[in-house]
Amino acid sequence: MSTAQPLTMRARALLTALALMAFQIAALVSPAYACGCGAMVPPAGTDLTVYDETSAVRWDGHSEQIVMSLSVSGNVRDAAWIMPVPHRASVELGDPGIFSQLSDVTAPVERTRHHFWPGSDDWPFDGGSGDGATAGAPAPGGPVEVVGREHLGPFDVARLTATDPAALAGWLDENGFQLPDRLDSALRPYVDQGWEYVAIRLAPADGDSVLGGALDPLHLTFASDRLVYPMRLSKLARTEQHLRLYVLSAHRMEPRSSIGGDAPKVTYAGRIPARTGGPLPEFADGERYLTALTQDFPQPSRIYDDHELRRTASDATHRSVVWDDELLTAGGVPVWLLTVVLPVALLLLVAAVLRFRRHSRRPVQPPPPVQPPPPVHAPPPPG
């Protein structure tokens, strides 16, 4: 009885350790099937993670254009990328220069603000350093129909219609990729609404390399009487998702809801500078009001819809500010030192002077008179 209990405890500890190890291994090999713009479908048994997604969207009230840039990491040499669209889409390679220009236009402004009291980075606490869409009708034909196919750089692009998610899964399987069961069910709302799909097979130029880093952007164009950005498939992602979205339209735009993520944050709202050159004005094509949004999805499983954006109540401008906090100084000396320590020192000095003056004016009392001792009488002679 004395040995059975320790053995049981060891067995439980071993089982717990094995369970944790299995969970970690499963997390490492489980592919990331979704990104904010659609679904990334890697070959079975491989690992692919979309760790950054940036998209520029242009909408003129009738048609929508999306330029998407994804950054990925993993151990795959090729993958498929599925993007639902409300109407028939055309696809071409995007210009990566758009995103560098958008980053420059929307970059936060740097401003300096001063604080009176010293902080942890100021003297004397710094260690003495002193530095201070309307749904489209299903296309005729079978459950899956390829309505267009083209090669764009490293991409093999197929534009599809589908009336059955299982049939779409079969098409992907026949082309060398397996569609996860959960993605099959996630596609059902798009199939029911008659949306179409852009399926992209991508591979690095060097066939022996693995996909990694920023992929070449793709530029999609389709008809839409509402500004919609597909996000529903992101609910399948197993890791936190981050979205950066640039919206070009006639007015400032905002998402109708957070669709299960954190509240979207506006980092920029305003007109594109008139003298801006390069690919950005060409992409904007007259829609010069730019809204930049970011949003985090800590629990992707809570995503319940696509993003639909609407005009805000006003076209108020906004720009993020990065503050550089500095200690308020005068002539290189902290003002708090001048206004606190110096007055106290002056008060002490004045008090000392006054005390000295009072002491110097006090009259000197003469010493008490010296009383001579009484005379000493000689004793009488003996007699």
PDB file of N, CA and C in Angstrom, residues 277-328:
ATOM      1  N   GLY A 277       2.841  61.117 -55.864  1.00  0.00           N
ATOM      2  CA  GLY A 277       3.025  60.440 -57.143  1.00  0.00           C
ATOM      3  C   GLY A 277       3.108  58.937 -56.940  1.00  0.00           C
ATOM      4  N   GLY A 278       3.525  58.220 -57.988  1.00  0.00           N
ATOM      5  CA  GLY A 278       3.689  56.786 -57.878  1.00  0.00           C
ATOM      6  C   GLY A 278       2.399  56.016 -58.095  1.00  0.00           C
ATOM      7  N   PRO A 279       2.365  54.747 -57.670  1.00  0.00           N
ATOM      8  CA  PRO A 279       1.207  53.898 -57.966  1.00  0.00           C
ATOM      9  C   PRO A 279      -0.021  54.212 -57.126  1.00  0.00           C
ATOM     10  N   LEU A 280       0.106  54.932 -56.005  1.00  0.00           N
ATOM     11  CA  LEU A 280      -1.049  55.177 -55.142  1.00  0.00           C
ATOM     12  C   LEU A 280      -2.130  56.012 -55.816  1.00  0.00           C
ATOM     13  N   PRO A 281      -1.806  57.167 -56.432  1.00  0.00           N
ATOM     14  CA  PRO A 281      -2.871  57.926 -57.104  1.00  0.00           C
ATOM     15  C   PRO A 281      -3.535  57.150 -58.241  1.00  0.00           C
ATOM     16  N   GLU A 282      -2.748  56.333 -58.912  1.00  0.00           N
ATOM     17  CA  GLU A 282      -3.327  55.537 -59.998  1.00  0.00           C
ATOM     18  C   GLU A 282      -4.328  54.530 -59.451  1.00  0.00           C
ATOM     19  N   PHE A 283      -3.997  53.925 -58.313  1.00  0.00           N
ATOM     20  CA  PHE A 283      -4.922  52.982 -57.696  1.00  0.00           C
ATOM     21  C   PHE A 283      -6.154  53.713 -57.158  1.00  0.00           C
ATOM     22  N   ALA A 284      -5.946  54.880 -56.543  1.00  0.00           N
ATOM     23  CA  ALA A 284      -7.066  55.639 -55.988  1.00  0.00           C
ATOM     24  C   ALA A 284      -8.028  56.085 -57.085  1.00  0.00           C
ATOM     25  N   ASP A 285      -7.492  56.528 -58.236  1.00  0.00           N
ATOM     26  CA  ASP A 285      -8.295  56.896 -59.400  1.00  0.00           C
ATOM     27  C   ASP A 285      -9.409  57.873 -59.032  1.00  0.00           C
ATOM     28  N   GLY A 286      -9.050  58.926 -58.316  1.00  0.00           N
ATOM     29  CA  GLY A 286     -10.014  59.955 -57.972  1.00  0.00           C
ATOM     30  C   GLY A 286     -10.619  59.817 -56.595  1.00  0.00           C
ATOM     31  N   GLU A 287     -10.609  58.601 -56.028  1.00  0.00           N
ATOM     32  CA  GLU A 287     -11.128  58.413 -54.671  1.00  0.00           C
ATOM     33  C   GLU A 287      -9.997  58.735 -53.702  1.00  0.00           C
ATOM     34  N   ARG A 288      -9.915  59.982 -53.267  1.00  0.00           N
ATOM     35  CA  ARG A 288      -8.720  60.450 -52.577  1.00  0.00           C
ATOM     36  C   ARG A 288      -8.863  60.515 -51.057  1.00  0.00           C
ATOM     37  N   TYR A 289      -9.999  60.092 -50.497  1.00  0.00           N
ATOM     38  CA  TYR A 289     -10.113  60.088 -49.038  1.00  0.00           C
ATOM     39  C   TYR A 289      -9.644  58.720 -48.539  1.00  0.00           C
ATOM     40  N   LEU A 290      -8.696  58.753 -47.651  1.00  0.00           N
ATOM     41  CA  LEU A 290      -8.057  57.529 -47.171  1.00  0.00           C
ATOM     42  C   LEU A 290      -8.372  57.316 -45.691  1.00  0.00           C
ATOM     43  N   THR A 291      -8.835  56.128 -45.372  1.00  0.00           N
ATOM     44  CA  THR A 291      -9.053  55.712 -43.984  1.00  0.00           C
ATOM     45  C   THR A 291      -8.191  54.483 -43.721  1.00  0.00           C
ATOM     46  N   ALA A 292      -7.346  54.561 -42.717  1.00  0.00           N
ATOM     47  CA  ALA A 292      -6.483  53.430 -42.343  1.00  0.00           C
ATOM     48  C   ALA A 292      -6.990  52.838 -41.039  1.00  0.00           C
ATOM     49  N   LEU A 293      -7.208  51.531 -41.039  1.00  0.00           N
ATOM     50  CA  LEU A 293      -7.761  50.830 -39.880  1.00  0.00           C
ATOM     51  C   LEU A 293      -6.868  49.670 -39.484  1.00  0.00           C
ATOM     52  N   THR A 294      -6.840  49.374 -38.211  1.00  0.00           N
ATOM     53  CA  THR A 294      -6.211  48.155 -37.714  1.00  0.00           C
ATOM     54  C   THR A 294      -7.188  47.458 -36.783  1.00  0.00           C
ATOM     55  N   GLN A 295      -7.087  46.148 -36.728  1.00  0.00           N
ATOM     56  CA  GLN A 295      -7.966  45.386 -35.843  1.00  0.00           C
ATOM     57  C   GLN A 295      -7.291  44.072 -35.462  1.00  0.00           C
ATOM     58  N   ASP A 296      -7.439  43.694 -34.208  1.00  0.00           N
ATOM     59  CA  ASP A 296      -6.924  42.426 -33.705  1.00  0.00           C
ATOM     60  C   ASP A 296      -8.080  41.476 -33.435  1.00  0.00           C
ATOM     61  N   PHE A 297      -7.823  40.196 -33.679  1.00  0.00           N
ATOM     62  CA  PHE A 297      -8.790  39.143 -33.410  1.00  0.00           C
ATOM     63  C   PHE A 297      -8.128  38.117 -32.483  1.00  0.00           C
ATOM     64  N   PRO A 298      -8.178  38.369 -31.155  1.00  0.00           N
ATOM     65  CA  PRO A 298      -7.512  37.445 -30.219  1.00  0.00           C
ATOM     66  C   PRO A 298      -8.085  36.034 -30.283  1.00  0.00           C
ATOM     67  N   GLN A 299      -9.390  35.914 -30.540  1.00  0.00           N
ATOM     68  CA  GLN A 299     -10.042  34.611 -30.657  1.00  0.00           C
ATOM     69  C   GLN A 299     -10.754  34.543 -32.002  1.00  0.00           C
ATOM     70  N   PRO A 300     -10.044  34.086 -33.032  1.00  0.00           N
ATOM     71  CA  PRO A 300     -10.635  34.077 -34.378  1.00  0.00           C
ATOM     72  C   PRO A 300     -11.938  33.291 -34.467  1.00  0.00           C
ATOM     73  N   SER A 301     -12.124  32.300 -33.609  1.00  0.00           N
ATOM     74  CA  SER A 301     -13.345  31.490 -33.675  1.00  0.00           C
ATOM     75  C   SER A 301     -14.603  32.325 -33.449  1.00  0.00           C
ATOM     76  N   ARG A 302     -14.455  33.545 -32.904  1.00  0.00           N
ATOM     77  CA  ARG A 302     -15.610  34.402 -32.658  1.00  0.00           C
ATOM     78  C   ARG A 302     -16.011  35.241 -33.878  1.00  0.00           C
ATOM     79  N   ILE A 303     -15.214  35.200 -34.934  1.00  0.00           N
ATOM     80  CA  ILE A 303     -15.565  35.960 -36.136  1.00  0.00           C
ATOM     81  C   ILE A 303     -16.836  35.357 -36.746  1.00  0.00           C
ATOM     82  N   TYR A 304     -17.830  36.197 -36.981  1.00  0.00           N
ATOM     83  CA  TYR A 304     -19.123  35.687 -37.427  1.00  0.00           C
ATOM     84  C   TYR A 304     -19.590  36.267 -38.763  1.00  0.00           C
ATOM     85  N   ASP A 305     -18.834  37.191 -39.358  1.00  0.00           N
ATOM     86  CA  ASP A 305     -19.326  37.798 -40.594  1.00  0.00           C
ATOM     87  C   ASP A 305     -18.165  38.439 -41.343  1.00  0.00           C
ATOM     88  N   ASP A 306     -18.456  38.937 -42.547  1.00  0.00           N
ATOM     89  CA  ASP A 306     -17.496  39.731 -43.300  1.00  0.00           C
ATOM     90  C   ASP A 306     -17.562  41.179 -42.834  1.00  0.00           C
ATOM     91  N   HIS A 307     -16.496  41.905 -43.087  1.00  0.00           N
ATOM     92  CA  HIS A 307     -16.519  43.335 -42.808  1.00  0.00           C
ATOM     93  C   HIS A 307     -17.318  44.047 -43.890  1.00  0.00           C
ATOM     94  N   GLU A 308     -18.280  44.839 -43.469  1.00  0.00           N
ATOM     95  CA  GLU A 308     -18.952  45.756 -44.380  1.00  0.00           C
ATOM     96  C   GLU A 308     -18.700  47.164 -43.851  1.00  0.00           C
ATOM     97  N   LEU A 309     -18.217  48.032 -44.709  1.00  0.00           N
ATOM     98  CA  LEU A 309     -17.861  49.380 -44.285  1.00  0.00           C
ATOM     99  C   LEU A 309     -18.869  50.389 -44.802  1.00  0.00           C
ATOM    100  N   ARG A 310     -19.098  51.426 -44.018  1.00  0.00           N
ATOM    101  CA  ARG A 310     -20.062  52.464 -44.349  1.00  0.00           C
ATOM    102  C   ARG A 310     -19.435  53.835 -44.141  1.00  0.00           C
ATOM    103  N   ARG A 311     -20.076  54.841 -44.700  1.00  0.00           N
ATOM    104  CA  ARG A 311     -19.603  56.211 -44.541  1.00  0.00           C
ATOM    105  C   ARG A 311     -19.828  56.683 -43.103  1.00  0.00           C
ATOM    106  N   THR A 312     -18.868  57.393 -42.548  1.00  0.00           N
ATOM    107  CA  THR A 312     -19.021  57.945 -41.204  1.00  0.00           C
ATOM    108  C   THR A 312     -19.886  59.211 -41.246  1.00  0.00           C
ATOM    109  N   ALA A 313     -20.283  59.675 -40.057  1.00  0.00           N
ATOM    110  CA  ALA A 313     -21.150  60.853 -39.977  1.00  0.00           C
ATOM    111  C   ALA A 313     -20.464  62.101 -40.519  1.00  0.00           C
ATOM    112  N   SER A 314     -19.140  62.162 -40.409  1.00  0.00           N
ATOM    113  CA  SER A 314     -18.400  63.306 -40.937  1.00  0.00           C
ATOM    114  C   SER A 314     -17.074  62.824 -41.509  1.00  0.00           C
ATOM    115  N   ASP A 315     -16.456  63.681 -42.287  1.00  0.00           N
ATOM    116  CA  ASP A 315     -15.146  63.372 -42.858  1.00  0.00           C
ATOM    117  C   ASP A 315     -14.032  63.985 -42.015  1.00  0.00           C
ATOM    118  N   ALA A 316     -14.213  63.945 -40.705  1.00  0.00           N
ATOM    119  CA  ALA A 316     -13.206  64.495 -39.804  1.00  0.00           C
ATOM    120  C   ALA A 316     -11.878  63.787 -40.015  1.00  0.00           C
ATOM    121  N   THR A 317     -10.810  64.561 -40.026  1.00  0.00           N
ATOM    122  CA  THR A 317      -9.480  63.985 -40.234  1.00  0.00           C
ATOM    123  C   THR A 317      -8.913  63.472 -38.915  1.00  0.00           C
ATOM    124  N   HIS A 318      -7.996  62.552 -39.035  1.00  0.00           N
ATOM    125  CA  HIS A 318      -7.339  61.979 -37.860  1.00  0.00           C
ATOM    126  C   HIS A 318      -5.962  61.485 -38.268  1.00  0.00           C
ATOM    127  N   ARG A 319      -5.014  61.667 -37.362  1.00  0.00           N
ATOM    128  CA  ARG A 319      -3.682  61.124 -37.592  1.00  0.00           C
ATOM    129  C   ARG A 319      -3.075  60.726 -36.253  1.00  0.00           C
ATOM    130  N   SER A 320      -2.490  59.558 -36.212  1.00  0.00           N
ATOM    131  CA  SER A 320      -1.881  59.079 -34.971  1.00  0.00           C
ATOM    132  C   SER A 320      -0.662  59.932 -34.632  1.00  0.00           C
ATOM    133  N   VAL A 321      -0.423  60.071 -33.357  1.00  0.00           N
ATOM    134  CA  VAL A 321       0.690  60.879 -32.865  1.00  0.00           C
ATOM    135  C   VAL A 321       1.572  60.011 -31.978  1.00  0.00           C
ATOM    136  N   VAL A 322       2.862  60.086 -32.212  1.00  0.00           N
ATOM    137  CA  VAL A 322       3.846  59.440 -31.342  1.00  0.00           C
ATOM    138  C   VAL A 322       4.496  60.540 -30.506  1.00  0.00           C
ATOM    139  N   TRP A 323       4.317  60.469 -29.201  1.00  0.00           N
ATOM    140  CA  TRP A 323       4.805  61.517 -28.309  1.00  0.00           C
ATOM    141  C   TRP A 323       6.198  61.202 -27.805  1.00  0.00           C
ATOM    142  N   ASP A 324       7.052  62.214 -27.845  1.00  0.00           N
ATOM    143  CA  ASP A 324       8.387  62.123 -27.276  1.00  0.00           C
ATOM    144  C   ASP A 324       8.379  62.931 -25.981  1.00  0.00           C
ATOM    145  N   ASP A 325       8.361  62.240 -24.854  1.00  0.00           N
ATOM    146  CA  ASP A 325       8.275  62.905 -23.552  1.00  0.00           C
ATOM    147  C   ASP A 325       9.647  63.399 -23.113  1.00  0.00           C
ATOM    148  N   GLU A 326       9.709  64.676 -22.767  1.00  0.00           N
ATOM    149  CA  GLU A 326      10.947  65.277 -22.302  1.00  0.00           C
ATOM    150  C   GLU A 326      10.700  66.055 -21.019  1.00  0.00           C
ATOM    151  N   LEU A 327      11.705  66.061 -20.155  1.00  0.00           N
ATOM    152  CA  LEU A 327      11.630  66.813 -18.914  1.00  0.00           C
ATOM    153  C   LEU A 327      11.772  68.302 -19.210  1.00  0.00           C
ATOM    154  N   LEU A 328      10.918  69.117 -18.614  1.00  0.00           N
ATOM    155  CA  LEU A 328      10.953  70.559 -18.827  1.00  0.00           C
ATOM    156  C   LEU A 328      12.206  71.142 -18.176  1.00  0.00           C
TER     157      LEU A 328
END
